[in-house]
Short mmCIF file of C-alpha atoms in Angstrom, two decimals:
data_model
loop_
_atom_site.label_atom_id
_atom_site.label_comp_id
_atom_site.label_asym_id
_atom_site.label_seq_id
_atom_site.Cartn_x
_atom_site.Cartn_y
_atom_site.Cartn_z
CA MET H 1 -44.90 -27.81 3.73
CA ILE H 2 -46.75 -25.72 1.16
CA PHE H 3 -45.84 -22.12 0.43
CA ASP H 4 -48.06 -19.63 -1.31
CA GLN H 5 -46.83 -16.80 -3.54
CA GLY H 6 -46.88 -14.33 -0.62
CA ASP H 7 -44.57 -16.57 1.43
CA LYS H 8 -42.15 -16.85 -1.48
CA LYS H 9 -42.13 -13.07 -1.97
CA ARG H 10 -41.55 -12.43 1.74
CA ALA H 11 -38.72 -14.99 1.84
CA LYS H 12 -37.13 -13.45 -1.26
CA GLU H 13 -37.40 -9.93 0.20
CA ALA H 14 -35.88 -11.15 3.49
CA ARG H 15 -32.91 -12.66 1.59
CA ARG H 16 -32.46 -9.38 -0.30
CA ALA H 17 -32.56 -7.38 2.94
CA ARG H 18 -29.94 -9.68 4.51
CA GLY H 19 -27.80 -9.30 1.38
CA ARG H 20 -28.10 -5.49 1.50
CA ALA H 21 -27.16 -5.50 5.18
CA ARG H 22 -24.14 -7.70 4.44
CA VAL H 23 -23.07 -5.43 1.55
CA ALA H 24 -23.41 -2.36 3.78
CA GLU H 25 -21.39 -4.09 6.52
CA GLU H 26 -18.69 -5.11 4.04
CA ALA H 27 -18.59 -1.61 2.56
CA GLY H 28 -17.97 -0.36 6.09
CA ASP H 29 -15.18 -2.93 6.29
CA ALA H 30 -13.74 -1.45 3.12
CA GLY H 31 -13.79 2.10 4.41
CA ARG H 32 -17.35 3.05 3.38
CA ALA H 33 -18.20 2.69 -0.28
CA GLY H 34 -18.59 6.43 -0.91
CA ASP H 35 -15.70 7.41 1.32
CA ALA H 36 -12.15 7.75 0.06
CA GLY H 37 -10.95 5.55 2.91
CA GLY H 38 -11.81 7.40 6.09
CA ALA H 39 -9.82 6.58 9.18
CA GLU H 40 -12.37 4.24 10.69
CA GLY H 41 -13.02 2.21 7.55
CA ALA H 42 -9.47 2.27 6.29
CA PHE H 43 -8.00 1.16 9.58
CA GLY H 44 -10.83 -1.06 10.77
CA LEU H 45 -11.45 0.86 14.03
CA GLU H 46 -15.18 0.16 13.91
CA GLU H 47 -14.32 -3.52 13.74
CA MET H 48 -12.28 -3.34 16.94
CA GLY H 49 -14.88 -1.50 18.99
CA SER H 50 -12.25 0.71 20.60
CA ASP H 51 -10.00 3.66 19.96
CA GLU H 52 -6.90 1.45 19.95
CA PRO H 53 -5.22 1.21 16.57
CA PRO H 54 -5.60 -2.19 14.90
CA LEU H 55 -2.71 -4.56 14.37
CA SER H 56 -3.08 -4.31 10.59
CA PHE H 57 -4.13 -1.80 7.96
CA LEU H 58 -6.34 -4.56 6.52
CA THR H 59 -9.69 -5.65 7.86
CA ALA H 60 -10.46 -9.35 8.26
CA ARG H 61 -12.77 -9.18 5.23
CA GLN H 62 -10.11 -7.49 3.09
CA ARG H 63 -7.58 -10.18 4.05
CA GLU H 64 -10.11 -12.87 3.16
CA VAL H 65 -10.79 -11.32 -0.26
CA LEU H 66 -7.08 -10.84 -1.02
CA GLN H 67 -6.31 -14.40 -0.01
CA LEU H 68 -9.00 -15.80 -2.33
CA ARG H 69 -7.92 -13.52 -5.18
CA HIS H 70 -4.29 -14.57 -4.62
CA GLN H 71 -5.43 -18.19 -5.01
CA GLY H 72 -6.55 -17.27 -8.53
CA LEU H 73 -10.28 -16.80 -8.04
CA SER H 74 -12.00 -14.09 -10.07
CA GLN H 75 -13.87 -11.30 -8.33
CA GLN H 76 -17.13 -12.99 -9.31
CA ASP H 77 -15.96 -16.34 -7.88
CA VAL H 78 -15.01 -14.61 -4.61
CA ALA H 79 -18.37 -12.80 -4.52
CA ASP H 80 -20.23 -16.07 -5.04
CA ARG H 81 -18.21 -17.82 -2.36
CA LEU H 82 -18.71 -15.00 0.17
CA GLY H 83 -22.34 -14.37 -0.74
CA THR H 84 -21.98 -10.80 -1.91
CA THR H 85 -21.68 -8.85 -5.17
CA ARG H 86 -18.72 -8.59 -7.52
CA SER H 87 -18.91 -4.82 -7.11
CA ASN H 88 -18.47 -5.11 -3.35
CA ILE H 89 -15.49 -7.45 -3.81
CA SER H 90 -13.99 -4.89 -6.17
CA ILE H 91 -14.38 -2.15 -3.54
CA LEU H 92 -12.89 -4.36 -0.80
CA GLU H 93 -9.94 -5.29 -2.99
CA LYS H 94 -9.32 -1.70 -4.09
CA ARG H 95 -9.37 -0.42 -0.50
CA ALA H 96 -7.11 -3.26 0.62
CA HIS H 97 -4.52 -2.30 -2.01
CA GLN H 98 -4.80 1.37 -0.99
CA ASN H 99 -4.17 0.40 2.62
CA ILE H 100 -1.18 -1.72 1.62
CA LEU H 101 0.33 1.17 -0.35
CA ARG H 102 -0.27 3.49 2.61
CA ALA H 103 1.53 1.03 4.91
CA GLU H 104 4.46 0.72 2.49
CA ARG H 105 4.80 4.52 2.25
CA THR H 106 4.66 4.78 6.04
CA VAL H 107 7.47 2.25 6.45
CA GLN H 108 9.52 4.02 3.78
CA GLN H 109 9.08 7.39 5.51
CA TRP H 110 10.07 5.84 8.85
CA MET H 111 13.21 4.40 7.24
CA MET H 112 14.04 7.84 5.84
CA ILE H 113 13.61 9.45 9.26
CA ARG H 114 15.93 6.88 10.84
CA ALA H 115 18.57 6.90 8.08
CA PRO H 116 21.86 8.25 9.44
CA ILE H 117 22.95 9.56 6.03
CA HIS H 118 20.89 12.31 4.37
CA LEU H 119 21.92 14.16 1.25
CA PHE H 120 20.32 16.98 -0.68
CA VAL H 121 21.34 16.72 -4.33
CA LYS H 122 20.71 19.41 -6.94
CA GLY H 123 19.07 18.60 -10.25
CA GLY H 124 21.60 18.18 -13.05
CA THR H 125 24.07 16.23 -10.88
CA ASP H 126 25.78 13.40 -12.76
CA VAL H 127 24.47 10.02 -11.58
CA PHE H 128 28.02 8.68 -11.34
CA ASP H 129 28.92 11.39 -8.79
CA LEU H 130 26.23 10.18 -6.36
CA PRO H 131 28.05 7.11 -4.96
CA ARG H 132 31.12 9.26 -4.20
CA MET H 133 28.90 11.80 -2.42
CA ILE H 134 27.16 9.05 -0.42
CA PHE H 135 30.47 7.43 0.62
CA ALA H 136 31.85 10.86 1.65
CA ALA H 137 28.75 11.50 3.82
CA ALA H 138 29.14 8.03 5.36
CA ASP H 139 32.81 8.69 6.12
CA GLU H 140 31.87 11.95 7.89
CA LYS H 141 29.55 9.97 10.17
CA GLY H 142 32.06 7.16 10.68
CA ILE H 143 29.87 4.64 8.89
CA ARG H 144 31.36 1.94 6.67
CA LEU H 145 28.77 1.03 4.06
CA PRO H 146 28.76 -2.65 2.97
CA VAL H 147 27.88 -1.81 -0.66
CA THR H 148 29.71 -0.88 -3.84
CA SER H 149 29.23 2.12 -6.09
CA MET H 150 27.41 -0.12 -8.54
CA ASP H 151 25.03 -1.32 -5.78
CA ILE H 152 24.20 2.31 -5.02
CA LEU H 153 23.59 3.16 -8.68
CA VAL H 154 21.30 0.16 -9.12
CA GLN H 155 19.27 1.11 -6.03
CA LEU H 156 19.00 4.74 -7.14
CA ARG H 157 17.72 3.76 -10.58
CA ARG H 158 15.31 1.18 -9.13
CA ASN H 159 13.92 3.39 -6.35
CA ALA H 160 13.48 6.61 -8.33
CA PRO H 161 13.55 5.93 -12.08
CA ARG H 162 11.57 9.09 -12.91
CA LEU H 163 14.12 11.36 -11.23
CA PHE H 164 16.85 10.38 -13.67
CA HIS H 165 17.30 11.21 -17.32
CA LYS H 166 20.23 9.46 -18.96
CA ARG H 167 23.20 10.24 -16.70
CA ALA H 168 21.76 13.20 -14.80
CA LEU H 169 19.36 13.80 -11.96
CA GLU H 170 16.48 15.74 -13.51
CA ARG H 171 15.20 17.41 -10.33
CA ASP H 172 16.45 18.18 -6.85
CA ALA H 173 16.29 15.11 -4.62
CA ARG H 174 16.90 13.91 -1.10
CA ILE H 175 18.83 10.68 -0.72
CA TYR H 176 18.73 8.62 2.47
CA VAL H 177 21.05 5.72 3.24
CA ASN H 178 20.92 3.40 6.24
CA LYS H 179 23.88 1.59 7.82
CA SER H 180 23.26 -1.54 5.75
CA GLY H 181 23.53 0.48 2.53
CA ALA H 182 19.83 0.58 1.61
CA VAL H 183 19.17 3.70 -0.47
CA LEU H 184 15.89 5.62 -0.52
CA VAL H 185 15.21 8.60 -2.74
CA GLU H 186 12.50 11.24 -2.82
CA GLU H 187 12.01 14.34 -4.90
CA ALA H 188 12.92 17.44 -2.90
CA GLN H 189 9.98 19.69 -2.14
#
């Protein structure tokens, strides 16, 4: 079969148009390229075709990109494999990580809501007074925590390192503890 220059140009333009359509579709998957992660793009509602919330904060395309990146492929390698641009892979990956962080914060807030022990602690409180305060609050609720004072201190430092300066709490904070002794901390508003 013989092609003339016009056929080659039309075929090339058709490939470009398909590529642009795929990039636009993937950008929609990623929450719209110019959007900061609107509800439909961020949660993949357009993908589901209904108003029901999806089972995941990640779209199928985001999962695919993250899986390939986790296998050690560069963004360009992933783009080549999926037939798109490195820029689009970057957007998909960025939005996927934003959605993961959003999910993690949601779970943390839910754990705080459900925690039976809540404490408001004033800035300037000595860090070594916090385990005693937590155990006293647990005793008031009839909860026996399966952790030591050192476990509590380690969790406090790990979960909110910026709230502490040397031995003191720098700012007011709320501390939440569940029955298994998991400690969550947030700066008081």
